């Protein structure tokens, strides 16, 4: 499957900004089952500096600064991506929950050691007894690990209501659990926190999901959005993705931008500005178009 993706973020400031320094995680990465054919980022006003590099996790990150007075900032990334996932052998993996914990704790392979950093707390997520209790019954030592994670994915989908009006990027996970509502970022964070609380390695994945309009209706331009899901490490094999917002295992409709410990590692666009006033207006337009 091949997709053409356009993602435009625009800030309008109440007052003049004298300088701005930003970091963008908006450029999709090459990874298993995904190839970036091309990707381009355009910035208005034209930045004084712009550096494109790979971060610690291999994600593509762009640092840029606008060092002249401006009242707005517009960042657009246009990409063409080929997604060709193969049927994962991990789905039939018979490794048990107990065996996964033993492998992560022993660090017998380099992959196990590298994955173990995703077992610990991160800037936005802290494990706890209460969070672990949400799905402790699914992860008995003798249970098949992939089946247990699949059950967790389904449990979150059934127990929580998708409500974009409820949360922001700063909403604590405790509030999400208490109110049983949130958005894709919240559901991914919940799954990760549960898994880490139980001793497993899990990471946050940022990207896009192809959405289709209702039958007979035309798809609206700019109506798509960025998406988030989570991934778990299966020792001896690889990482396996899950999407609790839709209760599915990502395949050819998901496009990965990057991954990290939580949202803070792959925030699409963040930075600081000098000036701008107390109010700013943010608009985001995303198009995910299937081209072949």
Short mmCIF file of N, CA and C in Angstrom, two decimals, residues 154-269:
data_model
loop_
_atom_site.label_atom_id
_atom_site.label_comp_id
_atom_site.label_asym_id
_atom_site.label_seq_id
_atom_site.Cartn_x
_atom_site.Cartn_y
_atom_site.Cartn_z
N UNK A 154 -8.02 -5.29 23.77
CA UNK A 154 -9.48 -5.35 23.67
C UNK A 154 -10.15 -4.79 24.91
N UNK A 155 -9.56 -5.03 26.07
CA UNK A 155 -10.16 -4.54 27.32
C UNK A 155 -10.19 -3.02 27.34
N UNK A 156 -9.11 -2.39 26.95
CA UNK A 156 -9.07 -0.93 26.91
C UNK A 156 -10.11 -0.40 25.93
N UNK A 157 -10.21 -1.03 24.78
CA UNK A 157 -11.19 -0.61 23.77
C UNK A 157 -12.62 -0.69 24.31
N UNK A 158 -12.91 -1.73 25.07
CA UNK A 158 -14.26 -1.92 25.59
C UNK A 158 -14.55 -1.05 26.81
N UNK A 159 -13.55 -0.83 27.64
CA UNK A 159 -13.76 -0.13 28.90
C UNK A 159 -13.72 1.38 28.79
N UNK A 160 -13.08 1.91 27.75
CA UNK A 160 -12.86 3.35 27.66
C UNK A 160 -13.58 3.94 26.44
N UNK A 161 -14.08 5.15 26.63
CA UNK A 161 -14.80 5.84 25.56
C UNK A 161 -13.87 6.86 24.89
N UNK A 162 -13.86 6.85 23.57
CA UNK A 162 -13.08 7.84 22.84
C UNK A 162 -13.78 9.19 22.94
N UNK A 163 -13.10 10.18 23.52
CA UNK A 163 -13.71 11.48 23.77
C UNK A 163 -12.65 12.57 23.61
N UNK A 164 -12.53 13.17 22.42
CA UNK A 164 -11.50 14.19 22.19
C UNK A 164 -11.70 15.45 23.01
N UNK A 165 -12.88 15.64 23.58
CA UNK A 165 -13.12 16.84 24.39
C UNK A 165 -12.66 16.67 25.83
N UNK A 166 -12.31 15.44 26.22
CA UNK A 166 -11.99 15.19 27.62
C UNK A 166 -10.57 15.54 28.00
N UNK A 167 -9.60 15.13 27.20
CA UNK A 167 -8.21 15.21 27.63
C UNK A 167 -7.37 16.12 26.75
N UNK A 168 -6.22 16.52 27.32
CA UNK A 168 -5.18 17.22 26.58
C UNK A 168 -3.89 16.41 26.76
N UNK A 169 -2.80 16.89 26.17
CA UNK A 169 -1.54 16.16 26.32
C UNK A 169 -1.06 16.16 27.77
N UNK A 170 -1.62 17.06 28.59
CA UNK A 170 -1.19 17.16 29.99
C UNK A 170 -2.11 16.43 30.96
N UNK A 171 -3.17 15.79 30.48
CA UNK A 171 -4.11 15.10 31.37
C UNK A 171 -3.43 13.90 32.03
N UNK A 172 -3.43 13.83 33.37
CA UNK A 172 -2.80 12.70 34.05
C UNK A 172 -3.49 11.38 33.72
N UNK A 173 -2.72 10.32 33.69
CA UNK A 173 -3.27 9.00 33.41
C UNK A 173 -4.30 8.60 34.46
N UNK A 174 -4.11 9.05 35.70
CA UNK A 174 -5.07 8.74 36.76
C UNK A 174 -6.45 9.28 36.43
N UNK A 175 -6.52 10.46 35.81
CA UNK A 175 -7.81 11.03 35.42
C UNK A 175 -8.45 10.23 34.30
N UNK A 176 -7.63 9.76 33.38
CA UNK A 176 -8.15 8.94 32.28
C UNK A 176 -8.75 7.65 32.83
N UNK A 177 -8.06 7.02 33.76
CA UNK A 177 -8.55 5.78 34.34
C UNK A 177 -9.82 6.01 35.15
N UNK A 178 -9.87 7.10 35.90
CA UNK A 178 -11.03 7.39 36.73
C UNK A 178 -12.27 7.65 35.90
N UNK A 179 -12.12 8.39 34.81
CA UNK A 179 -13.27 8.79 34.00
C UNK A 179 -13.55 7.85 32.84
N UNK A 180 -12.64 6.92 32.60
CA UNK A 180 -12.82 5.91 31.54
C UNK A 180 -13.08 6.55 30.17
N UNK A 181 -12.29 7.58 29.86
CA UNK A 181 -12.41 8.23 28.56
C UNK A 181 -11.10 8.92 28.21
N UNK A 182 -10.92 9.19 26.92
CA UNK A 182 -9.71 9.84 26.47
C UNK A 182 -9.56 9.71 24.97
N UNK A 183 -8.33 9.84 24.49
CA UNK A 183 -8.04 9.74 23.06
C UNK A 183 -6.91 8.73 22.85
N UNK A 184 -6.48 8.59 21.61
CA UNK A 184 -5.51 7.54 21.28
C UNK A 184 -4.24 7.62 22.11
N UNK A 185 -3.76 8.84 22.34
CA UNK A 185 -2.56 9.00 23.16
C UNK A 185 -2.78 8.44 24.55
N UNK A 186 -3.94 8.73 25.14
CA UNK A 186 -4.24 8.24 26.49
C UNK A 186 -4.31 6.72 26.54
N UNK A 187 -4.94 6.12 25.54
CA UNK A 187 -5.11 4.67 25.54
C UNK A 187 -3.77 3.96 25.33
N UNK A 188 -2.92 4.55 24.48
CA UNK A 188 -1.57 3.99 24.31
C UNK A 188 -0.78 4.10 25.60
N UNK A 189 -0.85 5.26 26.25
CA UNK A 189 -0.16 5.46 27.52
C UNK A 189 -0.65 4.49 28.58
N UNK A 190 -1.96 4.26 28.63
CA UNK A 190 -2.51 3.33 29.61
C UNK A 190 -1.94 1.93 29.41
N UNK A 191 -1.97 1.45 28.18
CA UNK A 191 -1.45 0.11 27.90
C UNK A 191 0.02 0.00 28.27
N UNK A 192 0.79 1.01 27.92
CA UNK A 192 2.23 1.00 28.23
C UNK A 192 2.45 0.97 29.74
N UNK A 193 1.71 1.81 30.47
CA UNK A 193 1.86 1.87 31.92
C UNK A 193 1.48 0.55 32.57
N UNK A 194 0.43 -0.08 32.07
CA UNK A 194 0.02 -1.39 32.61
C UNK A 194 1.13 -2.41 32.38
N UNK A 195 1.62 -2.48 31.16
CA UNK A 195 2.65 -3.47 30.84
C UNK A 195 3.93 -3.24 31.64
N UNK A 196 4.35 -2.00 31.76
CA UNK A 196 5.56 -1.72 32.53
C UNK A 196 5.36 -2.02 34.02
N UNK A 197 4.15 -1.74 34.52
CA UNK A 197 3.87 -2.04 35.93
C UNK A 197 3.99 -3.53 36.22
N UNK A 198 3.78 -4.34 35.19
CA UNK A 198 3.86 -5.79 35.33
C UNK A 198 5.23 -6.34 34.94
N UNK A 199 6.14 -5.44 34.52
CA UNK A 199 7.51 -5.86 34.23
C UNK A 199 7.86 -6.04 32.77
N UNK A 200 6.95 -5.69 31.86
CA UNK A 200 7.19 -5.92 30.43
C UNK A 200 7.70 -4.65 29.74
N UNK A 201 8.30 -4.84 28.57
CA UNK A 201 8.84 -3.72 27.79
C UNK A 201 7.81 -3.25 26.78
N UNK A 202 7.49 -1.97 26.84
CA UNK A 202 6.49 -1.42 25.93
C UNK A 202 6.87 0.00 25.55
N UNK A 203 6.62 0.37 24.30
CA UNK A 203 6.97 1.70 23.84
C UNK A 203 5.79 2.37 23.14
N UNK A 204 5.88 3.68 23.02
CA UNK A 204 4.84 4.52 22.42
C UNK A 204 5.17 4.73 20.94
N UNK A 205 4.17 4.57 20.09
CA UNK A 205 4.37 4.73 18.64
C UNK A 205 3.48 5.86 18.14
N UNK A 206 4.07 6.77 17.41
CA UNK A 206 3.35 7.90 16.83
C UNK A 206 3.29 7.75 15.32
N UNK A 207 2.17 8.15 14.73
CA UNK A 207 2.05 8.03 13.28
C UNK A 207 0.71 8.47 12.77
N UNK A 208 0.24 7.77 11.75
CA UNK A 208 -1.03 8.11 11.10
C UNK A 208 -1.83 6.84 10.84
N UNK A 209 -3.13 7.02 10.73
CA UNK A 209 -4.04 5.93 10.40
C UNK A 209 -4.92 6.38 9.24
N UNK A 210 -4.96 5.59 8.19
CA UNK A 210 -5.85 5.90 7.08
C UNK A 210 -7.29 5.80 7.55
N UNK A 211 -8.06 6.84 7.31
CA UNK A 211 -9.49 6.82 7.63
C UNK A 211 -10.28 6.95 6.34
N UNK A 212 -11.40 6.29 6.29
CA UNK A 212 -12.25 6.30 5.11
C UNK A 212 -13.59 6.94 5.43
N UNK A 213 -14.17 7.72 4.52
CA UNK A 213 -15.45 8.38 4.77
C UNK A 213 -16.59 7.37 4.74
N UNK A 214 -17.73 7.71 5.33
CA UNK A 214 -18.90 6.83 5.25
C UNK A 214 -19.27 6.58 3.79
N UNK A 215 -19.87 5.44 3.50
CA UNK A 215 -20.27 5.12 2.12
C UNK A 215 -21.10 6.25 1.50
N UNK A 216 -20.73 6.63 0.30
CA UNK A 216 -21.48 7.65 -0.41
C UNK A 216 -21.06 9.07 -0.11
N UNK A 217 -20.09 9.25 0.80
CA UNK A 217 -19.64 10.59 1.15
C UNK A 217 -18.21 10.81 0.68
N UNK A 218 -17.90 12.08 0.39
CA UNK A 218 -16.57 12.45 -0.06
C UNK A 218 -15.69 12.73 1.16
N UNK A 219 -14.47 12.26 1.10
CA UNK A 219 -13.55 12.51 2.21
C UNK A 219 -13.17 13.99 2.25
N UNK A 220 -13.25 14.59 3.43
CA UNK A 220 -12.94 16.00 3.60
C UNK A 220 -11.43 16.21 3.67
N UNK A 221 -10.95 17.23 2.98
CA UNK A 221 -9.53 17.55 3.02
C UNK A 221 -9.15 18.05 4.41
N UNK A 222 -8.03 17.56 4.93
CA UNK A 222 -7.56 18.00 6.23
C UNK A 222 -8.27 17.37 7.40
N UNK A 223 -9.12 16.38 7.12
CA UNK A 223 -9.96 15.80 8.18
C UNK A 223 -9.28 14.66 8.92
N UNK A 224 -8.14 14.19 8.42
CA UNK A 224 -7.43 13.13 9.12
C UNK A 224 -6.69 13.71 10.33
N UNK A 225 -6.00 12.87 11.05
CA UNK A 225 -5.29 13.32 12.25
C UNK A 225 -4.11 12.40 12.50
N UNK A 226 -3.18 12.88 13.31
CA UNK A 226 -2.11 12.00 13.75
C UNK A 226 -2.70 10.96 14.69
N UNK A 227 -2.00 9.86 14.88
CA UNK A 227 -2.53 8.75 15.66
C UNK A 227 -1.43 8.21 16.56
N UNK A 228 -1.81 7.40 17.52
CA UNK A 228 -0.83 6.80 18.44
C UNK A 228 -1.29 5.41 18.84
N UNK A 229 -0.32 4.54 19.05
CA UNK A 229 -0.60 3.18 19.52
C UNK A 229 0.61 2.71 20.33
N UNK A 230 0.65 1.45 20.69
CA UNK A 230 1.77 0.98 21.50
C UNK A 230 2.37 -0.29 20.91
N UNK A 231 3.56 -0.62 21.38
CA UNK A 231 4.27 -1.80 20.89
C UNK A 231 4.86 -2.54 22.09
N UNK A 232 4.89 -3.86 22.01
CA UNK A 232 5.48 -4.68 23.08
C UNK A 232 6.62 -5.51 22.50
N UNK A 233 7.58 -5.79 23.36
CA UNK A 233 8.73 -6.58 22.94
C UNK A 233 8.49 -8.05 23.27
N UNK A 234 8.69 -8.90 22.26
CA UNK A 234 8.57 -10.35 22.43
C UNK A 234 9.98 -10.94 22.34
N UNK A 235 10.58 -11.33 23.45
CA UNK A 235 11.96 -11.84 23.44
C UNK A 235 12.16 -12.97 22.43
N UNK A 236 13.30 -12.90 21.75
CA UNK A 236 13.62 -13.91 20.75
C UNK A 236 13.02 -13.63 19.40
N UNK A 237 12.17 -12.61 19.32
CA UNK A 237 11.52 -12.27 18.05
C UNK A 237 11.69 -10.79 17.74
N UNK A 238 10.70 -9.97 18.09
CA UNK A 238 10.73 -8.57 17.71
C UNK A 238 9.66 -7.82 18.48
N UNK A 239 9.41 -6.59 18.03
CA UNK A 239 8.34 -5.78 18.60
C UNK A 239 7.05 -6.01 17.83
N UNK A 240 5.93 -5.98 18.55
CA UNK A 240 4.62 -6.19 17.94
C UNK A 240 3.71 -5.04 18.35
N UNK A 241 3.08 -4.40 17.35
CA UNK A 241 2.24 -3.23 17.59
C UNK A 241 0.79 -3.61 17.87
N UNK A 242 0.13 -2.77 18.70
CA UNK A 242 -1.29 -2.91 19.01
C UNK A 242 -1.93 -1.53 19.03
N UNK A 243 -3.16 -1.45 18.56
CA UNK A 243 -3.91 -0.19 18.53
C UNK A 243 -5.15 -0.33 19.40
N UNK A 244 -5.10 0.12 20.67
CA UNK A 244 -6.25 -0.03 21.57
C UNK A 244 -7.41 0.89 21.25
N UNK A 245 -7.17 1.96 20.52
CA UNK A 245 -8.26 2.87 20.14
C UNK A 245 -9.24 2.17 19.22
N UNK A 246 -8.73 1.26 18.40
CA UNK A 246 -9.57 0.56 17.42
C UNK A 246 -9.62 -0.94 17.62
N UNK A 247 -8.94 -1.44 18.66
CA UNK A 247 -8.91 -2.87 18.97
C UNK A 247 -8.41 -3.68 17.79
N UNK A 248 -7.29 -3.26 17.22
CA UNK A 248 -6.72 -3.97 16.08
C UNK A 248 -5.20 -4.06 16.25
N UNK A 249 -4.61 -4.94 15.45
CA UNK A 249 -3.16 -5.01 15.32
C UNK A 249 -2.81 -4.27 14.04
N UNK A 250 -2.05 -3.17 14.12
CA UNK A 250 -1.75 -2.36 12.95
C UNK A 250 -1.19 -3.18 11.79
N UNK A 251 -1.67 -2.83 10.61
CA UNK A 251 -1.22 -3.52 9.39
C UNK A 251 -0.93 -2.47 8.33
N UNK A 252 -1.62 -2.55 7.19
CA UNK A 252 -1.26 -1.66 6.09
C UNK A 252 -2.00 -0.33 6.09
N UNK A 253 -2.77 -0.01 7.14
CA UNK A 253 -3.42 1.30 7.24
C UNK A 253 -2.74 2.21 8.25
N UNK A 254 -1.70 1.71 8.91
CA UNK A 254 -0.95 2.50 9.88
C UNK A 254 0.40 2.90 9.29
N UNK A 255 0.76 4.17 9.47
CA UNK A 255 2.05 4.69 9.03
C UNK A 255 2.79 5.21 10.26
N UNK A 256 3.99 4.72 10.48
CA UNK A 256 4.77 5.08 11.66
C UNK A 256 5.64 6.30 11.41
N UNK A 257 5.53 7.28 12.30
CA UNK A 257 6.43 8.43 12.28
C UNK A 257 7.64 8.17 13.16
N UNK A 258 7.39 7.70 14.38
CA UNK A 258 8.49 7.42 15.29
C UNK A 258 8.02 6.73 16.54
N UNK A 259 8.96 6.38 17.41
CA UNK A 259 8.60 5.75 18.68
C UNK A 259 9.56 6.21 19.77
N UNK A 260 9.08 6.05 21.01
CA UNK A 260 9.88 6.43 22.16
C UNK A 260 9.26 5.89 23.42
N UNK A 261 9.68 6.42 24.57
CA UNK A 261 9.17 5.92 25.85
C UNK A 261 7.73 6.34 26.09
N UNK A 262 7.39 7.56 25.65
CA UNK A 262 6.02 8.06 25.74
C UNK A 262 5.88 9.23 24.78
N UNK A 263 4.74 9.92 24.86
CA UNK A 263 4.46 11.02 23.93
C UNK A 263 5.56 12.08 23.93
N UNK A 264 6.16 12.34 25.08
CA UNK A 264 7.15 13.41 25.17
C UNK A 264 8.38 13.16 24.30
N UNK A 265 8.67 11.91 23.98
CA UNK A 265 9.82 11.59 23.14
C UNK A 265 9.57 11.86 21.67
N UNK A 266 8.31 11.89 21.25
CA UNK A 266 7.99 12.04 19.83
C UNK A 266 6.88 13.07 19.62
N UNK A 267 6.84 14.10 20.45
CA UNK A 267 5.87 15.17 20.27
C UNK A 267 5.99 15.73 18.86
N UNK A 268 4.90 15.80 18.09
CA UNK A 268 5.02 16.22 16.69
C UNK A 268 5.74 17.55 16.48
N UNK A 269 5.40 18.54 17.30
CA UNK A 269 6.05 19.85 17.17
C UNK A 269 6.06 20.52 18.54
#
